[in-house]
Short mmCIF file of C-alpha atoms in Angstrom, two decimals:
data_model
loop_
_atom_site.label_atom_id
_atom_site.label_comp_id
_atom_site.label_asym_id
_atom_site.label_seq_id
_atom_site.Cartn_x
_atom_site.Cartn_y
_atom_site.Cartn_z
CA UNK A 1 -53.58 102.07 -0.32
CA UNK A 2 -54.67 101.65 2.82
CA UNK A 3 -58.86 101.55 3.89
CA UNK A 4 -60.18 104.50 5.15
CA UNK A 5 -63.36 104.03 7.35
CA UNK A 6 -66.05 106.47 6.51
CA UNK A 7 -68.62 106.68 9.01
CA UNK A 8 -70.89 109.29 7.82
CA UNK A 9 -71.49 106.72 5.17
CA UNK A 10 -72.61 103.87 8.48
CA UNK A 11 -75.16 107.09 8.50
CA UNK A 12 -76.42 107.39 5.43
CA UNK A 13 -76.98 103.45 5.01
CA UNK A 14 -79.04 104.04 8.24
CA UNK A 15 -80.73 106.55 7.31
CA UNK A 16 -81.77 105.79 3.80
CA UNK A 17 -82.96 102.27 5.03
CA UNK A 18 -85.23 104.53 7.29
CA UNK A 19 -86.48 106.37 4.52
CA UNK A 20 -87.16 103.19 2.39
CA UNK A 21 -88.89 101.89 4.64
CA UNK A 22 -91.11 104.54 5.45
CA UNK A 23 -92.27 104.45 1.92
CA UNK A 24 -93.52 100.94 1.54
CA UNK A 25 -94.90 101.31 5.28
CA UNK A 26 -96.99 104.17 3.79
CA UNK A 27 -97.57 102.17 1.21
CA UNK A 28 -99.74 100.31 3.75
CA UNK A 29 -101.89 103.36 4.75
CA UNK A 30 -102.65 105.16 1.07
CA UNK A 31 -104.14 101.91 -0.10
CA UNK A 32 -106.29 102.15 3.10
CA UNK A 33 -107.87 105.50 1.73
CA UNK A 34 -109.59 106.33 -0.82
CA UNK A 35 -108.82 108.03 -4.42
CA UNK A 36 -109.38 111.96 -4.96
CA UNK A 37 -110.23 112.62 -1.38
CA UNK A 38 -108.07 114.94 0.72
CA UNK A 39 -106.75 112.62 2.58
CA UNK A 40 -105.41 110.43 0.32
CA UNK A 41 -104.06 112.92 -1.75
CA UNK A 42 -102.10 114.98 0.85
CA UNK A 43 -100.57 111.20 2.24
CA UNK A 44 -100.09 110.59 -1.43
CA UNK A 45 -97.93 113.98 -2.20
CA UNK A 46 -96.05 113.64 1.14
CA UNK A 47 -96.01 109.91 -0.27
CA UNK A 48 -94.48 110.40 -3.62
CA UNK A 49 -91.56 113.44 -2.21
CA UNK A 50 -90.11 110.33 -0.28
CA UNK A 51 -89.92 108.00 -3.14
CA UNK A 52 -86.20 109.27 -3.48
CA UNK A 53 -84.69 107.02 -1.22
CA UNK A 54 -84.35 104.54 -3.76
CA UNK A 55 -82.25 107.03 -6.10
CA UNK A 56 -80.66 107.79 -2.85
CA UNK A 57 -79.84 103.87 -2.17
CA UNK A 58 -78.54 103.16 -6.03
CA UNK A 59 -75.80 106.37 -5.70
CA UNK A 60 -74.48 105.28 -2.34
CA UNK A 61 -73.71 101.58 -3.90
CA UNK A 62 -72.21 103.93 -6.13
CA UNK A 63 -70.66 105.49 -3.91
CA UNK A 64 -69.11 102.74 -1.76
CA UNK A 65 -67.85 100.61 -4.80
CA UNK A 66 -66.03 103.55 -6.22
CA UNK A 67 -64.81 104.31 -2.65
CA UNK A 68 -63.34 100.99 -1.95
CA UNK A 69 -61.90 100.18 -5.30
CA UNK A 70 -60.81 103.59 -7.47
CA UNK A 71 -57.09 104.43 -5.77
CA UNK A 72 -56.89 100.09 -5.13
CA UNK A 73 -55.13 97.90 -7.11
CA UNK A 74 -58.17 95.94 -8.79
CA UNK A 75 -59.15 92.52 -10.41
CA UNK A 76 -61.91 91.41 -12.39
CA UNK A 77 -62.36 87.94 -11.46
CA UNK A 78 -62.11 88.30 -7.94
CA UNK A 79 -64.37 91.24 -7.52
CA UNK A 80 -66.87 89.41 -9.26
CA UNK A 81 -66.30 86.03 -7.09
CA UNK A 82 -66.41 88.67 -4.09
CA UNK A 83 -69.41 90.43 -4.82
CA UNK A 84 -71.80 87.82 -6.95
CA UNK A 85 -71.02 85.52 -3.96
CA UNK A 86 -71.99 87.39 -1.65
CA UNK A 87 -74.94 88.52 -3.37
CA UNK A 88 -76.61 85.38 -4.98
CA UNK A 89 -76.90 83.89 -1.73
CA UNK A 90 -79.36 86.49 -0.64
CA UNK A 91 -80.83 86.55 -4.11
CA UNK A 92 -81.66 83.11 -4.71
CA UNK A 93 -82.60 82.67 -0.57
CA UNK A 94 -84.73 85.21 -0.19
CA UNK A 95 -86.54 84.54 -3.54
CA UNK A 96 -87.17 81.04 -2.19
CA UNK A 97 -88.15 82.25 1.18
CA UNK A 98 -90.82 85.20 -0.15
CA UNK A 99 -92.15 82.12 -2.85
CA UNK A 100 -92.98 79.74 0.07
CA UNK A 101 -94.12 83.01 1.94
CA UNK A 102 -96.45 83.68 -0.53
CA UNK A 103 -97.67 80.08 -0.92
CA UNK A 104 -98.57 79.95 3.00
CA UNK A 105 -100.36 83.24 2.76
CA UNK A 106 -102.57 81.99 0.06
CA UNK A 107 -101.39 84.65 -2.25
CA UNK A 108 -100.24 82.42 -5.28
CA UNK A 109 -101.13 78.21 -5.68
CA UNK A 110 -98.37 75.52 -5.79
CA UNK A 111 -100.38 73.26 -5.73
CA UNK A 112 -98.16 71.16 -4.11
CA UNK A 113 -96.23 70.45 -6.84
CA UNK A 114 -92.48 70.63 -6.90
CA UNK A 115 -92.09 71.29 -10.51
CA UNK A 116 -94.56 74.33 -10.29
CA UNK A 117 -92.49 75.71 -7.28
CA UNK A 118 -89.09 75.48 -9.16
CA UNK A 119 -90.82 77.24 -12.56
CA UNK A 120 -92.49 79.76 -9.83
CA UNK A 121 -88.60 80.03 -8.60
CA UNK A 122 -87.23 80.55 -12.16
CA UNK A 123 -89.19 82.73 -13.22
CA UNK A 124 -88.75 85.09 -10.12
CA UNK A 125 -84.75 84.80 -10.20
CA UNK A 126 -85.16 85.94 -14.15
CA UNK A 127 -87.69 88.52 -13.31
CA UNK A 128 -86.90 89.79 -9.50
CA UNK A 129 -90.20 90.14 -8.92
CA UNK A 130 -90.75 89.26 -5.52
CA UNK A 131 -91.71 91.73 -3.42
CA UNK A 132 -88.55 94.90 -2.90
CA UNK A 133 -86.28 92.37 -4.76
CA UNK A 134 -85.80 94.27 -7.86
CA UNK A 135 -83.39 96.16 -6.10
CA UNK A 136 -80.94 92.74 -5.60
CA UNK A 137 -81.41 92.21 -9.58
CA UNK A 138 -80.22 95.68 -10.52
CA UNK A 139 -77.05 95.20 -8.22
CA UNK A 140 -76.36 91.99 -9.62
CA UNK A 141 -76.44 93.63 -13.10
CA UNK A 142 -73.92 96.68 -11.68
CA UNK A 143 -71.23 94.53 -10.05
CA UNK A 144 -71.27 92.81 -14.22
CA UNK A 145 -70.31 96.08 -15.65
CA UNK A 146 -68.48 97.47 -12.59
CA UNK A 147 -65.06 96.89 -14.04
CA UNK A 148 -66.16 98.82 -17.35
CA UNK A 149 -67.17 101.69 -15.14
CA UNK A 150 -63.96 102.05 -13.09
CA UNK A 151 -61.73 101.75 -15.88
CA UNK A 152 -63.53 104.17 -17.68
CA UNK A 153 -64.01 106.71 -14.68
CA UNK A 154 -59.83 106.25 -14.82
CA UNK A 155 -58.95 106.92 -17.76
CA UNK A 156 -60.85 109.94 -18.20
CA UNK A 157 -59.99 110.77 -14.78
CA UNK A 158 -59.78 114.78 -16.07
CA UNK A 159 -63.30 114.26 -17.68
CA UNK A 160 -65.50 113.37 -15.03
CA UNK A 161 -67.40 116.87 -14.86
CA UNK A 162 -68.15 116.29 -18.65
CA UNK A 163 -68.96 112.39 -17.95
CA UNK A 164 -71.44 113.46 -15.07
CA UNK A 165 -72.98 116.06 -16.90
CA UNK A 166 -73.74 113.85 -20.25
CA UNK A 167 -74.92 111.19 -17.81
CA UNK A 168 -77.37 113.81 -16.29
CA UNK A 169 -78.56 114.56 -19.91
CA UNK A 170 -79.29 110.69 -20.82
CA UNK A 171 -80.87 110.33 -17.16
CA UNK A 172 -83.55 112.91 -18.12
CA UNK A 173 -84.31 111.68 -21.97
CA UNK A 174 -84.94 108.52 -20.19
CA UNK A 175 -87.13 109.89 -17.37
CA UNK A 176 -88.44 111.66 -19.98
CA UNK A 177 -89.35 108.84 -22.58
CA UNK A 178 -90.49 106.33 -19.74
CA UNK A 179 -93.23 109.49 -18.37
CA UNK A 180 -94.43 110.76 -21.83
CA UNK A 181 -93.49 108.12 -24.35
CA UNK A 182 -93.54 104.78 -23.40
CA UNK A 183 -97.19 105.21 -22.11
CA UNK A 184 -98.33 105.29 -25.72
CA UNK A 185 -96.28 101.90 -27.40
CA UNK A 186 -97.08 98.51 -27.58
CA UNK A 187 -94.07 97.20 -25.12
CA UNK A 188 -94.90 93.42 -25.37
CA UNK A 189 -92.89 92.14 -27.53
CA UNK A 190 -89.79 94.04 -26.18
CA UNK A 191 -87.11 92.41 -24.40
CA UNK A 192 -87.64 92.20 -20.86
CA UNK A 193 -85.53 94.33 -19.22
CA UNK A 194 -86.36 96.96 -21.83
CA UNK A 195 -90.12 96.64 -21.46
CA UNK A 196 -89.56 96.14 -17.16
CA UNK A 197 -87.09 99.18 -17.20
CA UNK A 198 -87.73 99.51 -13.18
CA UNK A 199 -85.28 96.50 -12.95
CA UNK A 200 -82.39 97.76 -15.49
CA UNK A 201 -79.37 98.89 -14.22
CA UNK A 202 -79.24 101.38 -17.01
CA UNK A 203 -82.48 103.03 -15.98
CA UNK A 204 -80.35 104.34 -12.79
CA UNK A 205 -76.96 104.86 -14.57
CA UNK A 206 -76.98 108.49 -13.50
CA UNK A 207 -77.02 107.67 -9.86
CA UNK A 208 -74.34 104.98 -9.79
CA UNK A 209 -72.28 107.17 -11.71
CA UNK A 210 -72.58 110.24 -9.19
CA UNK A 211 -71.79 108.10 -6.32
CA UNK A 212 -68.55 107.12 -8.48
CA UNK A 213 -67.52 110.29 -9.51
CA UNK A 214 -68.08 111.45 -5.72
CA UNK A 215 -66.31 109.00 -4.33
CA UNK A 216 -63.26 109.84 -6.73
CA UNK A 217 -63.88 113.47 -5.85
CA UNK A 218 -64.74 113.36 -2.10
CA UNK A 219 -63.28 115.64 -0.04
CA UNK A 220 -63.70 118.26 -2.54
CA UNK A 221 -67.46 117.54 -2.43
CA UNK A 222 -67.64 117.36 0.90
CA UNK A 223 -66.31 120.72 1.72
CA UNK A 224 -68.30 122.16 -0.91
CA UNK A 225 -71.67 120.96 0.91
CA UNK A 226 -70.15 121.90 4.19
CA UNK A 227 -70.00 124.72 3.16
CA UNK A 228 -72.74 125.88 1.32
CA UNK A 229 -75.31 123.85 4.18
CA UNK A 230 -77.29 126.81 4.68
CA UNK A 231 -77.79 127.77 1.02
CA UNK A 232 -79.14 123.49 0.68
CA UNK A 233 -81.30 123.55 2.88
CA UNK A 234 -83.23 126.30 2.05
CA UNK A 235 -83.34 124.50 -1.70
CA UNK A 236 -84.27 121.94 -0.11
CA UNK A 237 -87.36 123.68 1.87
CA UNK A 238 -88.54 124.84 -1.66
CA UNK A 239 -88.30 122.10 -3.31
CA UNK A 240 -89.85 119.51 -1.15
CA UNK A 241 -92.57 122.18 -1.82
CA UNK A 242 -92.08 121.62 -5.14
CA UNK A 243 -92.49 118.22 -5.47
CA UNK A 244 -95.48 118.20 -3.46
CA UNK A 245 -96.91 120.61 -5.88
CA UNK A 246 -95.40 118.62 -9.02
CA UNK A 247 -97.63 115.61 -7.46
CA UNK A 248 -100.75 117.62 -7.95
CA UNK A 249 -100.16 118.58 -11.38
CA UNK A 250 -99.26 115.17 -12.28
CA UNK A 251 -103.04 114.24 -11.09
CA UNK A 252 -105.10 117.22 -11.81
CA UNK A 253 -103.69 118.52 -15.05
CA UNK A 254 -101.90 115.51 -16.89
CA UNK A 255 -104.30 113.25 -15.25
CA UNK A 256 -102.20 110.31 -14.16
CA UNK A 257 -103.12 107.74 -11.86
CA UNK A 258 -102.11 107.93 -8.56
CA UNK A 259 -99.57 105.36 -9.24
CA UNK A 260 -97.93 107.02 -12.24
CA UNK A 261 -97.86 110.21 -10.10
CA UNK A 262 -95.62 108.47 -7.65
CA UNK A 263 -93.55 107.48 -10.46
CA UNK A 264 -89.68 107.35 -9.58
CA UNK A 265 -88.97 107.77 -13.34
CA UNK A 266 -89.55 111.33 -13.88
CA UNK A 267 -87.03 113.61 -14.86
CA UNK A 268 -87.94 116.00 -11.92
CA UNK A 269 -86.56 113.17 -9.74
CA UNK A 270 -83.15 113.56 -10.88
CA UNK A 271 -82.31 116.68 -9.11
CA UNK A 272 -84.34 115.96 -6.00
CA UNK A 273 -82.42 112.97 -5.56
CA UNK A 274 -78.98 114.25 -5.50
CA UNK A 275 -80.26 117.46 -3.29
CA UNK A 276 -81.50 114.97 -1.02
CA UNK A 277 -78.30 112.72 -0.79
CA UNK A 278 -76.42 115.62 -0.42
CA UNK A 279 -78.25 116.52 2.85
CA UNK A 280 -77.75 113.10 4.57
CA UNK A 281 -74.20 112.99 3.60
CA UNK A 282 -73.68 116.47 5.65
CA UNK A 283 -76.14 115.38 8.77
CA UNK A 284 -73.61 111.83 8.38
CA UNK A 285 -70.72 114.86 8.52
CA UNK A 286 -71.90 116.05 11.99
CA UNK A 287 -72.64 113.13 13.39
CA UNK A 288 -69.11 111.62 12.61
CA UNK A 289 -67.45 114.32 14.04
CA UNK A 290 -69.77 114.02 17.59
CA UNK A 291 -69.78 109.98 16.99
CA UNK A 292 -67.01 109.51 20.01
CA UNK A 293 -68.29 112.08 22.73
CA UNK A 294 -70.21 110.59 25.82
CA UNK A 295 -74.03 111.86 25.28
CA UNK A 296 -73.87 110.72 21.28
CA UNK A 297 -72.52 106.62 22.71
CA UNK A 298 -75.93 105.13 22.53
CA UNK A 299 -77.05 106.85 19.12
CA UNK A 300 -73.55 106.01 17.72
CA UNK A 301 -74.02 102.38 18.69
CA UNK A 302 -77.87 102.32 17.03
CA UNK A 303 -76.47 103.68 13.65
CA UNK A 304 -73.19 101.13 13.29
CA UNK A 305 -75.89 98.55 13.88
CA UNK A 306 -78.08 99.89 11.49
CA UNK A 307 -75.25 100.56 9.71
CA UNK A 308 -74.27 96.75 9.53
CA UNK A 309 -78.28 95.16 9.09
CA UNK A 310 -79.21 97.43 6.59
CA UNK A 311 -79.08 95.63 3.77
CA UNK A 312 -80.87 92.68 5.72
CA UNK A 313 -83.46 95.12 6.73
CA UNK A 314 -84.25 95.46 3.39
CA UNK A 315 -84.43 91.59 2.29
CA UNK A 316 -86.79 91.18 5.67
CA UNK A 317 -89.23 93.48 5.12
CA UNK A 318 -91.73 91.96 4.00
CA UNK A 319 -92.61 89.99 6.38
CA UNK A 320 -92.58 93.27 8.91
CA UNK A 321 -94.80 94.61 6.35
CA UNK A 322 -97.18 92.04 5.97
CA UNK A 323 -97.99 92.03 10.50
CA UNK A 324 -98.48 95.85 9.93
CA UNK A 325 -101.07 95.52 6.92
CA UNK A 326 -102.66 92.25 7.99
CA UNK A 327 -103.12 92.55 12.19
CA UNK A 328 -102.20 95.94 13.21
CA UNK A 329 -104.30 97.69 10.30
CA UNK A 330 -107.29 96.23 11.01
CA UNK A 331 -107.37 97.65 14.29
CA UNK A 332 -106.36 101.32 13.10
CA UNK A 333 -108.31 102.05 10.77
CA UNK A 334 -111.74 101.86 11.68
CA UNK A 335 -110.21 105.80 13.32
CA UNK A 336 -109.41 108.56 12.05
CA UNK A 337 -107.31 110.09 14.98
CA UNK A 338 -106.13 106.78 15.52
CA UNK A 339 -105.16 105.60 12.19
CA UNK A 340 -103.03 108.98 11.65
CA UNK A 341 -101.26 109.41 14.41
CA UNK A 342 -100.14 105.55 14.40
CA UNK A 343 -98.06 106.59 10.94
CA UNK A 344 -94.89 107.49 12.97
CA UNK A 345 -95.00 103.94 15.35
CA UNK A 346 -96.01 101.94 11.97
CA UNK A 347 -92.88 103.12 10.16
CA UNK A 348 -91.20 102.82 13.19
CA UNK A 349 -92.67 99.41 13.87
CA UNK A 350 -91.32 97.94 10.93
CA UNK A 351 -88.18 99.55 11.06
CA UNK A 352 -86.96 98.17 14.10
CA UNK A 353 -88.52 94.65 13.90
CA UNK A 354 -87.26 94.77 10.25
CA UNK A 355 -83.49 94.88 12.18
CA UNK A 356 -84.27 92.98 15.03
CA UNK A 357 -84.60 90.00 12.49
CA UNK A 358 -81.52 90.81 10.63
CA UNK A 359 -79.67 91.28 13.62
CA UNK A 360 -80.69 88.10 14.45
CA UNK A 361 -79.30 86.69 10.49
CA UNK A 362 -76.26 88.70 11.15
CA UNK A 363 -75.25 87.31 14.22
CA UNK A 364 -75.87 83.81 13.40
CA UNK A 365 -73.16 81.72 11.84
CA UNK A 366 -74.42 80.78 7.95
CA UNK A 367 -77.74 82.81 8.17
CA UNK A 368 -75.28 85.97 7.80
CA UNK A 369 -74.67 84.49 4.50
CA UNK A 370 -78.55 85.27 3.48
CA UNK A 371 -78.51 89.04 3.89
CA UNK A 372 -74.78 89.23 2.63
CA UNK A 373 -72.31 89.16 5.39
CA UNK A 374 -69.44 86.87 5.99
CA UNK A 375 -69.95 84.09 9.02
CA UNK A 376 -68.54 84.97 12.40
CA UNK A 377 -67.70 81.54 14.15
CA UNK A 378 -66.90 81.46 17.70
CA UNK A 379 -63.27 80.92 18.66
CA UNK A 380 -62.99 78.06 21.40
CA UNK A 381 -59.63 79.52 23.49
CA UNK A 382 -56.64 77.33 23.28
CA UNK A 383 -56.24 75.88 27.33
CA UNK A 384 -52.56 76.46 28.20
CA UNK A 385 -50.89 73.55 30.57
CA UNK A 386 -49.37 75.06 33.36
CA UNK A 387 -46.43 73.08 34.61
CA UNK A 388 -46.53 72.04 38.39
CA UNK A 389 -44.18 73.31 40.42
CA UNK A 390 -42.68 70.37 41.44
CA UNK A 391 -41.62 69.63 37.84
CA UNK A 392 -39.87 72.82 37.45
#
């Protein structure tokens, strides 16, 4: 079958990466301010409402994976040589690269020793600990069961309502379980991806499996949030409400940390997440459709790149992250107007230098390998000997 190209999907990678970042820039600024003032807890519910994006980032993996291989003929082995390739690289450089980081920045002690560096290493590839890199784990662990997934997403090709809808259900007891019951066991002698649920795939089954059974179901979906736009929006009005207000209850009457508060793994979550995707996917929609004319040429060309760095945005973050918090900071917030209105040119600080440098990774032959994209060599033209005319 042949590849479609779906470029409100370019969009959405673009977008979400926006949103992601915004998050951990914020990040930056709530731990600036201080707990139960009104300050801090208006950044914090704006704070935790934007936490989504990384429900929003697990269903369009989904999505894509489903996308490219569900109506494709499909093997095993070389999907996983494909996409563990191409992933590992990034895994096991970037790990490396944020351990080294680290050492420079006096954060952790090597103390010069190689052996301590390669158990520091270890320990981080087992754990995905460093920094965002959770995120690279958990993918690792969906492109192992991937195969299960799309075979079963065939065969019960007439079921997928059902499959979605039990997957919902299990999504929730967990949410549930991990707010209200996990708080209140003894989780240290658990294994560790049971006990670290944040980096098991099966803590986000529900999202990979809605970007699956999307993908298999597109253009129905698609004209179904076309059409209903209106109505979504103004759900999603209310609810962003909502979850501002959900926030506040989380701190004032089950009186969670501010941390727990923020808590991705909350069964509220569940729906917010899939409103929200649903949103970018139409915006993506009308963007597609405009992506050719004249006046949208220079927004069209910013998403395809973010488009294509995104995922490199992500693995350079940190270091974005780390000049925002450490020098520009400093400087902000000493005040108030200041340190406020800077939010927008923070977030968009890091956003941009975060793709600058994976443009630069991208573009560079072997470096693409470390955020996950194939090597583009120059091709040296072939000089063609023209015969003299004399010899003709």
């Amino acid at each position: 079958m042949k590849k479609i190209h779906l470029y409100e999907i370019d969009f959405m990678r673009g977008f979400i990466m926006l949103g992601v970042l915004s998050v951990h820039t914020m990040s930056i600024y709530d731990s600036r301010l201080e707990d139960w003032t009104v300050e801090f807890l208006a950044m914090s519910a704006v704070h935790s409402s934007m936490h989504v994006m990384r429900m929003a980032f697990m269903f369009i993996t989904g999505l894509v994976l489903f996308i490219t291989y569900y109506r494709r003929d499909f093997q095993t082995v070389a999907f996983w040589k494909k996409r563990l390739f191409f992933t590992m690289i990034p895994y096991v450089f970037w790990n490396i690269a944020y351990i080294l980081f680290r050492s420079a920045a006096s954060s952790i002690n090597l103390h010069g020793s190689f052996f301590n560096f390669v158990k520091t290493l270890m320990v981080s590839l087992i754990h995905g600990d460093q920094f965002y890199i959770y995120y690279v784990l958990v993918t690792l662990q969906l492109y192992m069961i991937f195969p299960l997934m799309l075979h079963g997403l065939r065969k019960f090709e007439k079921y997928h309502m059902q499959i979605f809808l039990w997957s919902a259900y299990l999504q929730l007891a967990m949410t549930a379980f991990f707010k209200f019951g996990i708080p209140h066991l003894d989780t240290s002698h658990w294994p560790y991806l049971f006990a670290n649920y944040g980096v098991f795939v099966l803590t986000y089954q529900c999202y990979f499996i809605a970007g699956g059974i999307a993908a298999c179901h597109y253009d129905k979906i698609v004209k179904f949030i076309e059409e209903h736009a209106r109505f979504l929006t103004s759900i999603f009005c209310a609810s962003l409400v909502m979850m501002w207000i959900h926030y506040y209850l989380n701190r004032f009457i089950l009186h969670e940390s501010d941390h727990k508060a923020q808590s991705v793994h909350q069964p509220v979550y569940l729906p917010w997440a899939l409103l929200v995707v649903a949103l970018v996917l139409y915006l993506g929609r009308l963007w597609a459709k405009r992506r050719i004319e004249r006046k949208w040429k220079l927004f069209s060309c910013f998403v395809m790149t973010a488009s294509q760095t995104s995922f490199g945005m992500y693995l350079v973050q940190p270091f974005s992250l780390y000049v925002m918090g450490k020098y520009m900071m400093p400087h902000l917030a000493g005040n108030k107007w200041l340190f406020y209105g800077s939010l927008p040119f923070g977030i968009l600080f890091v956003y941009f230098s975060s793709m600058l440098i994976a443009y630069i990774f991208y573009k560079t032959p072997i470096l693409s390998y470390c955020i996950g994209r194939k090597s583009k060599f120059p091709v040296r033209a072939k000089t063609v000997q023209v015969p003299d005319k004399q010899q003709i």
